C-alpha cells in the first residue's frame, strides 16, 4: 500500500500548498482532541512517539512500540476515528536513550528499537544518530560519516523488519524515513538561546551526500527512494520563557537550496508556540512536516488549571475539591527527576517554571496515579454543577465563545479538549489551502 506521506510530496511537486503536522504526544486528552478535529475534516493524522517515551524497555511511558500502537488505536476506537487515517511515527529513533553506553552496545539497542517500530506498523521513521555515544571522543565533533554510517545501519535494520512484516501482511505500508537532527534532544532546548543558528546549506547538502555514500557502501541501492525529509534548524525554538519565531529571511538560503531536491522536504522540530502565520510561512518555504509536542500538553495543563480555578469558585467544601494544581506541584516536588535539570534560579523561579514553563515538564507527571485521580475528580466535580457563563468567560474565554454559540458542550473534558483544538487549528491553517484559522469562532 502507498504511504500517505508521499501524497504531501506529490502535491508540493504540483505546486499545491501542502504539509502535515506531526503531533508528538501520548497524552490521552491530546490524542482525543486531535482525532476529534480530524473527524470534522476527514483528515489523516500523524502521531509520533519519541525513543525516550516508547522503546523495548518501556521508556518513560512504560510502553513498547506495540503498546503505543494499541494505546492510540484504542482511543481511535473509543471516539470512532478510522484507524486507516492514522500514521504512526517514531521520533529520534536511534541510540539516544542509551547514549552513555559504548557505541556497539548502544547501536544494538537502537537496532532493536527501529526493528520493533517497523514491525509494529510505524510508517514514518526518524533515524537520529547525531548524538555522541559512550566511547566517542569527547573533544571532537562527531563526523558526518559516522552519523550517516550509523543511520544507514539502522535503515538496513528497518528494511529487514519491513520484509519480515510483508510475510505476515502483504499489504503492509512501506515506511518512509527522515534523517538528520539539527535540533536539541526531544522536549525542546534545556537552556535559553540568544543566537539560534539556522542550518548552513552546505551542512544540509553534506548530510545528503554522506547518507548517499553510506547507502551505497552498504548495498542499499533503493534506500534514498524512501527518504522523504531531513531535519534542519530553520531558526525556531522555545525555552522555558522565550520563543524564537520563524524569520523566513534568515532561512532563505537554506530553503532555496532545498529546491535542488524536489523529492524531499524539511522537517521542523520545536515549532511549538509559533504564530499561525509563521507556521504557514514555514510550510510555504519547504518545511512541510511541522512537529509539535509540549504546546499540546501545555494547552491541556492550562485548561485544567483554569478548570481548577472554576472549581474553587463553585465547590464550597474544600475537602471535596480535587485541588489539581496543588496535587501536581506536590508530585513534581516528590520526584524532581523530570524537571530539575531544566528549571533553574531561585525557589520562586523554579516554582513558576514548574507551573507555567513553555517546556512543560509537568507533562511527564500527567500519568502519575495521584495526578490522574485529581484530574478525574476535578472533571467529576464540574460535571455535577452548572458552570455559569460569566465564570467560564473569566477563566476560559476562547471556550466561552464556542459554548455561548452552541458549538461546544460546557463539560470539563470537552472544555479541556477544545484547548488542544485551538492549537491544532493553527497547524491546520499552516498546512492547508484556503483554510481560515479558528473557523468555529
Short mmCIF file of C-alpha atoms in Angstrom, two decimals:
data_model
loop_
_atom_site.label_atom_id
_atom_site.label_comp_id
_atom_site.label_asym_id
_atom_site.label_seq_id
_atom_site.Cartn_x
_atom_site.Cartn_y
_atom_site.Cartn_z
CA UNK A 1 0.00 0.00 0.00
CA UNK A 2 1.10 3.57 -0.71
CA UNK A 3 2.40 5.61 2.20
CA UNK A 4 0.09 8.60 2.64
CA UNK A 5 3.01 10.90 3.39
CA UNK A 6 4.01 10.56 -0.25
CA UNK A 7 0.83 12.48 -1.12
CA UNK A 8 2.31 15.52 0.62
CA UNK A 9 5.39 15.39 -1.60
CA UNK A 10 3.33 14.79 -4.73
CA UNK A 11 1.06 17.77 -4.10
CA UNK A 12 4.01 20.03 -3.40
CA UNK A 13 5.66 18.91 -6.65
CA UNK A 14 2.48 20.02 -8.43
CA UNK A 15 2.70 23.43 -6.78
CA UNK A 16 -0.13 22.80 -4.31
CA UNK A 17 0.32 24.23 -0.81
CA UNK A 18 0.54 21.17 1.41
CA UNK A 19 2.16 19.92 4.59
CA UNK A 20 1.35 17.84 7.64
CA UNK A 21 1.57 18.43 11.38
CA UNK A 22 3.42 15.83 13.39
CA UNK A 23 1.74 15.50 16.76
CA UNK A 24 4.25 14.14 19.23
CA UNK A 25 2.30 13.31 22.37
CA UNK A 26 0.97 10.36 24.34
CA UNK A 27 -1.48 12.40 26.42
CA UNK A 28 -4.95 10.86 26.08
CA UNK A 29 -6.82 14.18 26.05
CA UNK A 30 -4.45 15.48 23.39
CA UNK A 31 -4.90 12.44 21.16
CA UNK A 32 -8.67 12.52 21.58
CA UNK A 33 -8.77 16.19 20.60
CA UNK A 34 -6.55 15.63 17.55
CA UNK A 35 -8.75 12.79 16.33
CA UNK A 36 -11.99 14.65 17.04
CA UNK A 37 -10.80 17.56 14.96
CA UNK A 38 -9.57 15.26 12.19
CA UNK A 39 -13.03 13.68 12.01
CA UNK A 40 -14.52 17.08 11.21
CA UNK A 41 -12.30 17.46 8.13
CA UNK A 42 -11.75 13.80 7.17
CA UNK A 43 -8.03 14.31 7.82
CA UNK A 44 -5.20 11.86 8.19
CA UNK A 45 -3.23 12.41 11.40
CA UNK A 46 0.43 11.78 12.13
CA UNK A 47 1.05 10.79 15.74
CA UNK A 48 4.60 10.14 16.92
CA UNK A 49 6.36 8.80 19.97
CA UNK A 50 9.99 9.53 20.82
CA UNK A 51 12.58 6.92 21.69
CA UNK A 52 12.58 8.24 25.26
CA UNK A 53 8.81 7.81 25.55
CA UNK A 54 8.48 4.38 23.99
CA UNK A 55 11.08 1.67 23.46
CA UNK A 56 11.72 -2.04 24.04
CA UNK A 57 12.41 -1.33 27.72
CA UNK A 58 9.24 0.71 28.17
CA UNK A 59 10.58 4.28 28.14
CA UNK A 60 9.06 6.83 30.47
CA UNK A 61 5.57 5.91 29.22
CA UNK A 62 6.21 2.27 30.19
CA UNK A 63 5.15 1.26 26.67
CA UNK A 64 6.74 -0.77 23.89
CA UNK A 65 6.15 0.10 20.23
CA UNK A 66 3.23 -2.31 20.08
CA UNK A 67 1.80 -0.95 23.34
CA UNK A 68 1.81 2.59 21.96
CA UNK A 69 0.14 1.47 18.75
CA UNK A 70 -2.60 -0.30 20.66
CA UNK A 71 -2.98 2.67 23.02
CA UNK A 72 -3.54 5.04 20.09
CA UNK A 73 -5.83 2.59 18.30
CA UNK A 74 -7.93 2.09 21.43
CA UNK A 75 -8.52 5.83 21.67
CA UNK A 76 -9.49 5.84 17.98
CA UNK A 77 -12.00 3.05 18.58
CA UNK A 78 -13.47 4.86 21.58
CA UNK A 79 -14.23 8.01 19.59
CA UNK A 80 -15.00 6.32 16.27
CA UNK A 81 -11.97 7.50 14.33
CA UNK A 82 -10.87 5.46 11.31
CA UNK A 83 -7.55 3.78 12.18
CA UNK A 84 -6.60 3.77 8.49
CA UNK A 85 -6.28 7.54 8.82
CA UNK A 86 -3.58 7.25 11.49
CA UNK A 87 0.08 7.42 10.55
CA UNK A 88 2.25 6.20 13.41
CA UNK A 89 5.73 7.65 13.62
CA UNK A 90 8.87 7.14 15.65
CA UNK A 91 10.80 10.29 16.52
CA UNK A 92 14.55 10.44 17.31
CA UNK A 93 14.80 6.69 16.77
CA UNK A 94 18.36 5.66 17.44
CA UNK A 95 20.75 5.27 20.36
CA UNK A 96 19.64 8.39 22.25
CA UNK A 97 18.22 6.56 25.31
CA UNK A 98 21.46 4.59 25.61
CA UNK A 99 23.99 7.27 24.61
CA UNK A 100 26.06 6.68 27.77
CA UNK A 101 26.82 3.15 26.64
CA UNK A 102 29.68 2.17 24.28
CA UNK A 103 28.76 2.60 20.61
CA UNK A 104 28.44 -1.11 19.81
CA UNK A 105 26.10 -1.74 22.72
CA UNK A 106 24.05 1.43 22.17
CA UNK A 107 23.62 0.64 18.48
CA UNK A 108 22.42 -2.89 19.22
CA UNK A 109 19.68 -1.39 21.38
CA UNK A 110 18.91 1.11 18.63
CA UNK A 111 18.65 -1.64 16.01
CA UNK A 112 16.15 -3.49 18.18
CA UNK A 113 14.18 -0.26 18.68
CA UNK A 114 13.78 0.54 14.97
CA UNK A 115 13.07 -3.10 14.10
CA UNK A 116 10.25 -3.19 16.66
CA UNK A 117 8.78 0.09 15.41
CA UNK A 118 8.59 -1.08 11.80
CA UNK A 119 7.18 -4.46 12.83
CA UNK A 120 4.54 -2.61 14.88
CA UNK A 121 3.40 -0.74 11.77
CA UNK A 122 5.11 2.62 12.22
CA UNK A 123 5.35 4.07 8.72
CA UNK A 124 7.30 7.25 9.41
CA UNK A 125 10.71 6.75 10.96
CA UNK A 126 13.11 9.50 12.02
CA UNK A 127 16.59 7.96 12.09
CA UNK A 128 18.60 10.03 14.56
CA UNK A 129 22.21 9.06 15.14
CA UNK A 130 23.57 12.55 15.71
CA UNK A 131 24.44 12.14 19.39
CA UNK A 132 27.83 11.05 20.76
CA UNK A 133 27.94 7.64 22.37
CA UNK A 134 29.84 6.43 25.40
CA UNK A 135 33.19 5.77 23.75
CA UNK A 136 33.11 8.56 21.13
CA UNK A 137 35.84 11.22 21.56
CA UNK A 138 34.50 13.89 23.90
CA UNK A 139 36.61 16.72 22.49
CA UNK A 140 35.80 16.24 18.80
CA UNK A 141 32.76 16.83 16.61
CA UNK A 142 31.00 13.64 15.59
CA UNK A 143 31.88 13.30 11.88
CA UNK A 144 29.11 13.29 9.28
CA UNK A 145 30.39 9.97 8.02
CA UNK A 146 29.93 8.34 11.44
CA UNK A 147 26.44 9.79 11.81
CA UNK A 148 25.48 8.60 8.33
CA UNK A 149 27.03 5.16 8.78
CA UNK A 150 25.06 4.59 11.98
CA UNK A 151 21.91 5.90 10.33
CA UNK A 152 22.40 3.60 7.34
CA UNK A 153 22.88 0.63 9.67
CA UNK A 154 19.54 1.46 11.31
CA UNK A 155 17.89 1.88 7.92
CA UNK A 156 19.10 -1.58 6.96
CA UNK A 157 17.51 -2.97 10.11
CA UNK A 158 14.25 -1.19 9.30
CA UNK A 159 14.32 -2.65 5.79
CA UNK A 160 14.85 -6.13 7.24
CA UNK A 161 11.87 -5.62 9.52
CA UNK A 162 9.67 -4.43 6.66
CA UNK A 163 10.48 -7.51 4.61
CA UNK A 164 9.54 -9.67 7.60
CA UNK A 165 6.34 -7.69 8.02
CA UNK A 166 5.39 -8.27 4.38
CA UNK A 167 5.43 -12.01 5.03
CA UNK A 168 2.75 -11.51 7.69
CA UNK A 169 0.86 -8.78 5.86
CA UNK A 170 1.40 -8.42 2.10
CA UNK A 171 -0.47 -5.08 2.23
CA UNK A 172 1.87 -3.56 4.82
CA UNK A 173 2.69 0.07 4.02
CA UNK A 174 6.30 0.83 3.06
CA UNK A 175 7.79 3.12 5.74
CA UNK A 176 9.32 6.44 4.77
CA UNK A 177 12.27 7.97 6.56
CA UNK A 178 13.52 11.25 7.93
CA UNK A 179 17.24 11.77 8.52
CA UNK A 180 19.26 14.44 10.29
CA UNK A 181 18.86 16.15 13.65
CA UNK A 182 19.75 19.84 13.67
CA UNK A 183 17.77 20.36 16.87
CA UNK A 184 18.13 19.81 20.63
CA UNK A 185 17.12 16.48 22.15
CA UNK A 186 13.37 15.74 22.44
CA UNK A 187 11.44 18.20 24.59
CA UNK A 188 12.97 21.49 23.46
CA UNK A 189 16.02 23.46 24.49
CA UNK A 190 17.33 22.96 28.01
CA UNK A 191 18.85 26.44 28.11
CA UNK A 192 17.68 29.76 26.69
CA UNK A 193 19.44 30.52 23.42
CA UNK A 194 20.40 34.06 22.38
CA UNK A 195 21.89 33.24 18.99
CA UNK A 196 19.95 30.47 17.31
CA UNK A 197 21.72 29.46 14.10
CA UNK A 198 19.89 28.34 11.01
CA UNK A 199 21.35 25.22 9.40
CA UNK A 200 24.05 26.10 6.90
CA UNK A 201 23.01 25.00 3.38
CA UNK A 202 26.40 23.31 2.97
CA UNK A 203 25.76 21.22 6.08
CA UNK A 204 22.35 20.23 4.74
CA UNK A 205 23.89 19.01 1.50
CA UNK A 206 26.75 17.32 3.34
CA UNK A 207 24.16 15.24 5.20
CA UNK A 208 22.62 14.17 1.90
CA UNK A 209 25.96 13.26 0.38
CA UNK A 210 27.13 11.34 3.44
CA UNK A 211 23.96 9.23 3.56
CA UNK A 212 24.08 8.50 -0.14
CA UNK A 213 27.66 7.29 0.18
CA UNK A 214 26.82 5.08 3.15
CA UNK A 215 23.72 3.63 1.50
CA UNK A 216 25.87 2.73 -1.50
CA UNK A 217 28.62 1.30 0.71
CA UNK A 218 26.13 -0.98 2.49
CA UNK A 219 24.49 -2.06 -0.76
CA UNK A 220 21.22 -0.26 -0.02
CA UNK A 221 20.61 0.79 -3.61
CA UNK A 222 16.96 1.83 -3.24
CA UNK A 223 17.23 3.39 0.21
CA UNK A 224 17.28 7.00 -0.94
CA UNK A 225 13.92 6.48 -2.68
CA UNK A 226 12.34 6.13 0.75
CA UNK A 227 13.95 9.20 2.33
CA UNK A 228 11.33 11.97 2.25
CA UNK A 229 12.73 14.55 4.62
CA UNK A 230 15.65 15.98 6.52
CA UNK A 231 15.50 17.61 9.93
CA UNK A 232 17.04 21.06 9.88
CA UNK A 233 17.13 24.05 12.20
CA UNK A 234 15.18 26.77 10.37
CA UNK A 235 15.53 29.21 13.27
CA UNK A 236 12.66 28.13 15.51
CA UNK A 237 12.91 27.03 19.13
CA UNK A 238 11.43 27.65 22.54
CA UNK A 239 12.73 27.53 26.06
CA UNK A 240 11.15 27.95 29.46
CA UNK A 241 10.22 31.59 28.93
CA UNK A 242 11.14 32.55 25.38
CA UNK A 243 10.15 31.71 21.82
CA UNK A 244 12.29 32.11 18.71
CA UNK A 245 9.78 32.83 15.96
CA UNK A 246 10.42 31.94 12.36
CA UNK A 247 12.09 34.57 10.19
CA UNK A 248 11.99 33.44 6.59
CA UNK A 249 14.69 35.93 5.64
CA UNK A 250 17.11 34.15 7.99
CA UNK A 251 16.20 30.79 6.42
CA UNK A 252 16.01 31.91 2.77
CA UNK A 253 19.40 30.49 1.72
CA UNK A 254 18.65 27.13 3.34
CA UNK A 255 15.17 26.92 1.83
CA UNK A 256 16.40 27.96 -1.61
CA UNK A 257 18.95 25.14 -1.52
CA UNK A 258 16.10 22.66 -0.91
CA UNK A 259 14.75 23.47 -4.38
CA UNK A 260 17.58 21.36 -5.84
CA UNK A 261 15.95 18.32 -4.20
CA UNK A 262 12.24 18.26 -5.21
CA UNK A 263 11.69 14.77 -3.78
CA UNK A 264 12.36 15.72 -0.16
CA UNK A 265 11.08 18.27 2.34
CA UNK A 266 12.40 19.71 5.55
CA UNK A 267 11.06 18.56 8.90
CA UNK A 268 10.95 21.30 11.52
CA UNK A 269 11.10 20.35 15.18
CA UNK A 270 10.16 22.54 18.14
CA UNK A 271 7.61 24.56 16.17
CA UNK A 272 5.53 24.87 19.35
CA UNK A 273 4.06 28.31 20.15
CA UNK A 274 4.80 29.75 16.71
CA UNK A 275 2.18 32.23 15.41
CA UNK A 276 -0.08 30.60 12.78
CA UNK A 277 1.19 32.90 10.02
CA UNK A 278 4.78 31.86 10.81
CA UNK A 279 3.84 28.18 10.69
CA UNK A 280 2.25 28.77 7.29
CA UNK A 281 5.36 30.56 6.05
CA UNK A 282 7.45 27.59 7.14
CA UNK A 283 5.29 25.22 5.10
CA UNK A 284 5.41 27.56 2.12
CA UNK A 285 9.21 27.60 2.36
CA UNK A 286 9.57 23.81 2.30
CA UNK A 287 9.39 22.94 5.99
CA UNK A 288 6.40 20.78 5.23
CA UNK A 289 6.47 18.49 8.28
CA UNK A 290 5.99 20.63 11.37
CA UNK A 291 6.37 18.87 14.67
CA UNK A 292 4.59 19.95 17.86
CA UNK A 293 4.53 18.39 21.33
CA UNK A 294 4.82 20.47 24.51
CA UNK A 295 2.40 23.13 23.19
CA UNK A 296 -0.29 20.44 23.06
CA UNK A 297 0.20 19.19 26.61
CA UNK A 298 0.68 22.74 27.84
CA UNK A 299 -2.75 23.55 26.41
CA UNK A 300 -4.19 20.70 28.49
CA UNK A 301 -2.33 21.93 31.56
CA UNK A 302 -3.62 25.49 31.07
CA UNK A 303 -7.18 24.23 30.63
CA UNK A 304 -7.06 22.04 33.73
CA UNK A 305 -5.57 24.90 35.75
CA UNK A 306 -8.44 27.12 34.55
CA UNK A 307 -10.96 24.43 35.49
CA UNK A 308 -9.29 24.20 38.91
CA UNK A 309 -9.89 27.92 39.42
CA UNK A 310 -13.52 27.42 38.41
CA UNK A 311 -13.72 24.55 40.91
CA UNK A 312 -12.54 26.89 43.68
CA UNK A 313 -15.35 29.29 42.76
CA UNK A 314 -18.11 26.69 42.59
CA UNK A 315 -17.23 23.98 45.14
CA UNK A 316 -17.51 25.49 48.62
CA UNK A 317 -16.43 22.41 50.56
CA UNK A 318 -12.64 22.45 50.39
CA UNK A 319 -12.45 18.78 51.34
CA UNK A 320 -14.42 17.89 48.19
CA UNK A 321 -12.21 19.79 45.78
CA UNK A 322 -9.71 17.97 43.57
CA UNK A 323 -7.05 20.65 44.15
CA UNK A 324 -5.34 19.57 40.94
CA UNK A 325 -2.78 22.38 40.92
CA UNK A 326 -1.60 21.55 44.43
CA UNK A 327 -1.52 17.80 43.76
CA UNK A 328 0.57 18.26 40.62
CA UNK A 329 3.02 20.52 42.46
CA UNK A 330 3.45 18.02 45.28
CA UNK A 331 4.03 15.11 42.89
CA UNK A 332 6.63 17.14 40.99
CA UNK A 333 8.38 18.07 44.23
CA UNK A 334 8.36 14.46 45.44
CA UNK A 335 10.10 13.38 42.22
CA UNK A 336 12.10 16.23 40.65
CA UNK A 337 13.95 13.99 38.18
CA UNK A 338 11.98 15.18 35.14
CA UNK A 339 12.38 18.93 35.75
CA UNK A 340 15.41 19.59 37.97
CA UNK A 341 17.88 19.80 35.04
CA UNK A 342 15.60 22.14 33.10
CA UNK A 343 14.37 24.68 35.66
CA UNK A 344 16.95 26.92 37.34
CA UNK A 345 17.09 30.02 39.53
CA UNK A 346 15.54 30.76 42.90
CA UNK A 347 12.94 28.59 44.58
CA UNK A 348 10.28 31.04 43.37
CA UNK A 349 11.54 30.95 39.79
CA UNK A 350 11.56 27.16 39.82
CA UNK A 351 8.04 27.08 41.25
CA UNK A 352 6.81 29.38 38.47
CA UNK A 353 8.54 27.21 35.86
CA UNK A 354 7.00 24.01 37.22
CA UNK A 355 3.58 25.53 36.63
CA UNK A 356 3.95 27.65 33.53
CA UNK A 357 7.14 26.87 31.58
CA UNK A 358 6.74 26.58 27.82
CA UNK A 359 8.89 23.46 28.05
CA UNK A 360 6.05 21.92 30.08
CA UNK A 361 8.00 19.39 32.08
CA UNK A 362 4.77 18.77 34.02
CA UNK A 363 3.64 16.57 31.13
CA UNK A 364 5.87 13.80 32.45
CA UNK A 365 3.71 13.65 35.58
CA UNK A 366 0.25 13.52 33.99
CA UNK A 367 0.26 9.71 34.05
CA UNK A 368 1.08 9.62 37.76
CA UNK A 369 -1.68 7.91 39.71
CA UNK A 370 -2.28 10.85 42.06
CA UNK A 371 -2.38 13.35 39.19
CA UNK A 372 -4.81 11.21 37.19
CA UNK A 373 -7.03 10.82 40.25
CA UNK A 374 -7.06 14.59 40.80
CA UNK A 375 -7.88 15.19 37.14
CA UNK A 376 -10.81 12.78 37.15
CA UNK A 377 -12.13 14.17 40.44
CA UNK A 378 -11.94 17.69 39.01
CA UNK A 379 -13.89 16.60 35.94
CA UNK A 380 -16.43 14.82 38.14
CA UNK A 381 -16.87 17.84 40.41
CA UNK A 382 -17.51 20.17 37.50
CA UNK A 383 -19.84 17.69 35.81
CA UNK A 384 -22.34 17.85 38.65
CA UNK A 385 -22.54 21.65 38.79
CA UNK A 386 -23.52 24.18 36.15
CA UNK A 387 -20.64 26.43 35.17
CA UNK A 388 -22.06 29.96 34.86
CA UNK A 389 -21.16 31.62 31.57
CA UNK A 390 -19.59 34.67 33.25
CA UNK A 391 -17.28 32.38 35.23
CA UNK A 392 -16.38 30.45 32.07
CA UNK A 393 -15.73 33.77 30.32
CA UNK A 394 -13.34 34.78 33.09
CA UNK A 395 -11.17 31.68 33.01
CA UNK A 396 -11.66 30.16 29.54
CA UNK A 397 -12.66 32.98 27.17
CA UNK A 398 -11.96 31.05 23.94
CA UNK A 399 -14.11 28.14 25.04
CA UNK A 400 -16.77 30.56 26.35
CA UNK A 401 -17.37 31.87 22.83
CA UNK A 402 -17.98 28.39 21.48
CA UNK A 403 -20.22 27.41 24.39
CA UNK A 404 -22.20 30.64 24.01
CA UNK A 405 -22.76 29.93 20.32
CA UNK A 406 -23.82 26.33 20.94
CA UNK A 407 -20.72 24.85 19.26
CA UNK A 408 -19.13 23.32 22.35
CA UNK A 409 -20.53 21.38 25.29
CA UNK A 410 -19.87 23.05 28.64
CA UNK A 411 -18.47 19.90 30.22
CA UNK A 412 -14.98 19.82 31.75
CA UNK A 413 -13.46 17.19 29.48
CA UNK A 414 -14.77 18.85 26.33
CA UNK A 415 -13.53 22.22 27.52
CA UNK A 416 -10.06 20.78 28.11
CA UNK A 417 -10.02 19.06 24.72
CA UNK A 418 -11.02 22.27 23.00
CA UNK A 419 -7.94 23.99 24.39
CA UNK A 420 -5.94 21.46 22.36
CA UNK A 421 -8.15 22.03 19.32
CA UNK A 422 -7.11 25.70 19.40
CA UNK A 423 -3.50 24.58 18.91
CA UNK A 424 -4.44 22.03 16.24
CA UNK A 425 -6.27 24.75 14.33
CA UNK A 426 -3.05 26.76 13.99
CA UNK A 427 -1.43 23.76 12.32
CA UNK A 428 -4.43 23.13 10.06
CA UNK A 429 -4.16 26.73 8.92
CA UNK A 430 -0.46 26.23 8.23
CA UNK A 431 -0.70 23.11 6.08
CA UNK A 432 -3.96 23.51 4.15
CA UNK A 433 -5.06 25.61 1.21
CA UNK A 434 -7.71 28.29 1.77
CA UNK A 435 -8.12 27.46 5.43
CA UNK A 436 -9.36 30.05 7.88
CA UNK A 437 -7.84 29.99 11.35
CA UNK A 438 -10.30 29.05 14.12
CA UNK A 439 -13.31 28.53 11.81
CA UNK A 440 -15.54 27.65 14.79
CA UNK A 441 -15.09 31.08 16.31
#
